[in-house]
Amino acid sequence: MLIAGNWKMNGDPRDLSEFTRMVARAPEVRSAVALVVCPPAVMLQKSVERATVSPLTVGAQDCHFAASGAHTGDLSAEMIASCGAEYVIVGHSERRTDHGETDEIVSRKALAAQRAGLTAIVCIGETEAQRDAGEADQVVTSQLNGSIADAVDPGRLVIAYEPVWAIGTGRTPSTADVAAIHGSIRRWLDDRFGTVAGVPVLYGGSVKPGNAHELLAVENVDGALVGGASLKADDFIAIALAATAVLEARA
Ligand code: 13P
């Protein structure tokens, strides 16, 4: 299992107290549950330093696909790796919406992440209108086709299924709906990379301590990408402990 926190545009590099609490509590979580925190880029370096000798690792929230050059305001995957980060989220729906990122751009970013030695967490998910129109499965498959290039290394790939309408709303799909989409994503990954590839598929969208166990227990859910609840150490660790409990129940 993998529990990843996406802090989005929250946090202050002068105050690492919450992050430090997460680092301090990380050993409570079973080692079969990997913990990743993705703070804003200005906090990457300090967070990595604070997490040295901790099981918790650090990721970024976006990267450019080029290694360097005239791209004002952007960061390359190589720069992120040089801070000691190990993961980068690409194609989050907020970036697809706020910055017009297409599947093609996301695909190039995922390859760039891997070029720099990072693991790419590629986000996909349907809007509410698409779900209401019965198109969720089709949208997710089309995003996978467009965002995951043939050259992608499955060993450094994570998929995060985040229905756009569940992000920050307190609403989540039913466990049956999560199972259906995660099942399709798993079949797509098996077709592309073979059944042994083991690419983790995370669920994201309003994951909280109160619903984490139920969502993580769904078949083909290999972890969570957590927004709001990842800002508080106690909530983030509670979600990771729910993952531990699910693994124990499966054993
Ligand atoms: P929330 O957990 O706040 O709904 O955000 C989910 C998300 O977008 C994580 O990337």
XYZ file of C-alpha atoms and ligand atoms in Angstrom:
261
model
C 0.000 0.000 0.000
C 1.039 3.577 -0.639
C -0.424 6.560 1.191
C 0.533 9.844 -0.470
C -0.312 13.318 0.786
C -0.802 16.175 -1.653
C -0.501 19.451 0.248
C -1.425 21.480 -2.860
C -0.754 25.228 -2.313
C -0.659 24.949 1.484
C 2.218 25.107 3.929
C 4.963 27.479 4.988
C 8.665 26.647 4.702
C 9.230 28.482 8.017
C 6.970 26.065 9.866
C 7.737 22.382 9.451
C 6.031 21.392 12.702
C 3.206 19.364 11.127
C 5.593 17.645 8.734
C 7.944 16.919 11.639
C 5.057 15.298 13.543
C 4.379 13.073 10.523
C 8.034 12.053 10.410
C 7.961 11.314 14.143
C 4.842 9.142 13.852
C 5.783 7.380 10.573
C 7.412 4.405 12.380
C 3.967 3.522 13.818
C 2.905 2.531 10.307
C 3.703 -0.975 9.078
C 6.587 -1.011 6.620
C 4.350 -2.540 3.936
C 2.637 0.867 3.800
C 4.829 3.459 2.068
C 4.311 7.093 3.067
C 4.921 9.980 0.686
C 4.260 13.664 1.369
C 4.165 16.153 -1.507
C 4.537 19.673 -0.105
C 4.831 22.827 -2.247
C 8.119 23.066 -4.143
C 9.531 25.729 -1.804
C 9.346 23.199 1.048
C 10.897 20.252 -0.789
C 14.503 20.656 0.244
C 13.772 21.283 3.926
C 11.231 18.462 4.042
C 13.714 15.998 2.572
C 16.294 17.083 5.145
C 13.763 16.693 7.965
C 12.787 13.209 6.747
C 16.346 11.826 6.576
C 16.470 8.350 8.159
C 12.658 8.281 8.196
C 10.508 5.772 6.299
C 8.553 8.768 4.988
C 9.609 10.049 1.565
C 8.966 13.308 -0.224
C 7.488 14.138 -3.615
C 6.670 17.201 -5.706
C 3.297 18.188 -7.169
C 4.279 18.852 -10.778
C 7.279 19.065 -13.109
C 8.016 20.394 -16.574
C 8.816 17.828 -19.259
C 12.030 19.555 -20.336
C 15.240 19.045 -18.366
C 16.128 22.767 -18.492
C 15.565 25.838 -20.629
C 13.388 28.887 -21.162
C 10.311 27.893 -19.127
C 9.700 30.704 -16.658
C 8.307 29.560 -13.351
C 8.638 25.857 -14.070
C 10.730 23.189 -12.376
C 12.294 20.229 -14.138
C 12.094 16.696 -12.811
C 15.891 16.812 -12.504
C 15.638 19.848 -10.177
C 13.086 18.020 -8.055
C 15.307 14.944 -7.887
C 18.257 17.136 -6.901
C 16.296 18.192 -3.795
C 16.174 14.531 -2.779
C 12.504 14.026 -3.650
C 11.578 10.584 -4.977
C 8.093 11.107 -6.415
C 6.242 13.667 -8.494
C 2.510 13.981 -9.094
C 1.664 14.701 -12.737
C -1.668 15.443 -14.389
C -3.599 16.360 -11.251
C -7.065 17.537 -12.277
C -6.318 20.966 -10.783
C -3.392 21.302 -13.173
C -5.390 19.918 -16.069
C -8.044 22.585 -15.315
C -5.955 25.556 -14.093
C -3.133 25.138 -16.615
C -4.833 23.405 -19.516
C -2.654 20.316 -19.265
C -3.602 17.736 -21.856
C -3.005 13.982 -21.763
C -0.114 14.544 -24.174
C 1.577 17.006 -21.781
C 0.947 14.685 -18.819
C 2.470 11.809 -20.760
C 5.621 13.824 -21.442
C 5.823 14.860 -17.772
C 5.581 11.232 -16.612
C 8.444 10.280 -18.943
C 10.460 13.269 -17.715
C 9.914 12.219 -14.106
C 11.256 8.753 -14.858
C 14.172 10.177 -16.867
C 15.200 11.980 -13.655
C 14.842 8.815 -11.568
C 11.550 9.835 -9.929
C 8.395 7.765 -9.609
C 5.513 9.436 -11.474
C 2.096 9.521 -9.792
C -0.191 9.998 -12.798
C -3.669 11.330 -11.935
C -6.816 10.532 -13.885
C -10.519 10.869 -13.139
C -13.850 11.911 -14.580
C -15.894 15.060 -13.933
C -19.365 14.892 -12.443
C -20.983 15.568 -15.826
C -19.018 12.716 -17.358
C -20.052 10.364 -14.554
C -23.704 11.428 -14.867
C -23.509 10.720 -18.598
C -22.273 7.181 -17.848
C -18.866 7.953 -19.340
C -16.595 7.516 -16.304
C -15.006 4.286 -17.466
C -14.495 5.531 -20.999
C -12.944 8.830 -19.795
C -10.514 7.064 -17.476
C -9.463 4.607 -20.201
C -8.929 7.437 -22.655
C -6.825 9.342 -20.073
C -4.710 6.226 -19.504
C -4.229 5.797 -23.253
C -3.193 9.440 -23.627
C -1.172 9.934 -20.430
C 0.898 6.730 -20.261
C 3.379 6.452 -23.133
C 4.587 3.061 -24.349
C 8.077 3.893 -23.090
C 6.946 4.324 -19.486
C 8.689 2.108 -16.924
C 5.990 0.379 -14.850
C 8.497 0.060 -12.005
C 8.403 3.814 -11.463
C 4.730 4.413 -12.054
C 1.746 4.958 -9.771
C -1.788 5.682 -11.002
C -4.111 7.829 -8.887
C -7.819 7.620 -9.703
C -9.341 10.871 -8.480
C -12.907 11.577 -9.574
C -12.903 15.376 -9.990
C -16.275 15.737 -8.229
C -14.940 13.950 -5.127
C -11.948 16.272 -4.649
C -12.402 18.578 -1.661
C -16.176 18.046 -1.613
C -16.586 15.460 1.152
C -18.310 13.214 -1.421
C -16.924 9.867 -2.503
C -18.072 7.264 -5.016
C -19.688 4.116 -3.635
C -17.306 1.277 -2.955
C -18.938 -0.558 -5.885
C -18.103 2.360 -8.201
C -14.516 2.523 -6.900
C -14.195 -1.242 -7.428
C -15.505 -0.969 -10.991
C -13.097 1.790 -12.063
C -10.105 0.319 -10.241
C -10.892 -3.018 -11.887
C -10.794 -1.389 -15.334
C -7.560 0.437 -14.524
C -6.008 -2.831 -13.326
C -7.081 -4.606 -16.551
C -5.629 -1.762 -18.623
C -2.309 -1.993 -16.717
C -2.224 -5.792 -17.065
C -2.796 -5.475 -20.820
C -0.069 -2.872 -21.178
C 2.593 -4.109 -18.777
C 1.632 -7.682 -17.883
C 0.109 -8.930 -14.658
C 3.397 -8.995 -12.763
C 4.106 -5.269 -13.146
C 2.345 -4.403 -9.883
C 1.745 -0.722 -10.629
C -0.073 0.665 -7.546
C -3.485 2.226 -8.191
C -4.451 4.811 -5.569
C -7.882 6.223 -4.879
C -8.088 9.987 -4.223
C -10.937 12.380 -3.404
C -12.174 13.230 0.118
C -10.252 10.427 1.823
C -10.455 11.011 5.585
C -9.684 8.915 8.674
C -13.417 8.091 8.877
C -13.749 6.550 5.391
C -10.170 5.388 4.717
C -10.637 1.805 5.869
C -13.729 1.282 3.732
C -12.108 2.763 0.610
C -8.740 1.055 1.074
C -10.423 -2.318 1.562
C -11.901 -2.187 -1.964
C -10.393 -4.701 -4.381
C -7.620 -3.255 -6.563
C -7.193 -0.188 -4.317
C -3.504 -0.103 -3.425
C -3.472 3.107 -1.409
C -4.717 6.684 -1.357
C -3.788 10.117 -2.611
C -4.947 12.423 0.165
C -5.462 16.185 -0.097
C -6.972 18.102 2.833
C -6.550 15.342 5.417
C -2.830 15.092 4.637
C -2.220 18.541 6.112
C -2.676 17.248 9.656
C -0.210 14.659 10.945
C -2.797 12.888 13.075
C -5.247 12.510 10.169
C -2.566 11.445 7.705
C -1.172 8.851 10.092
C -4.698 7.636 10.932
C -5.265 6.996 7.206
C -1.947 5.142 6.989
C -2.913 3.050 10.024
C -6.192 2.192 8.267
C -4.048 0.889 5.376
C -2.092 -1.182 7.880
C -5.341 -2.625 9.257
C -6.560 -3.501 5.751
C -3.297 -5.307 5.007
C -3.519 -7.196 8.277
C -7.077 -8.265 7.484
C -5.998 -9.462 4.007
C -3.042 -11.483 5.385
P -9.019 15.977 -1.029
O -8.503 14.777 -0.245
O -8.858 17.263 -0.289
O -10.395 15.725 -1.546
O -8.068 16.121 -2.314
C -7.796 14.999 -3.078
C -6.732 15.349 -4.038
O -6.938 16.112 -4.966
C -5.394 14.750 -3.815
O -4.586 14.940 -4.921
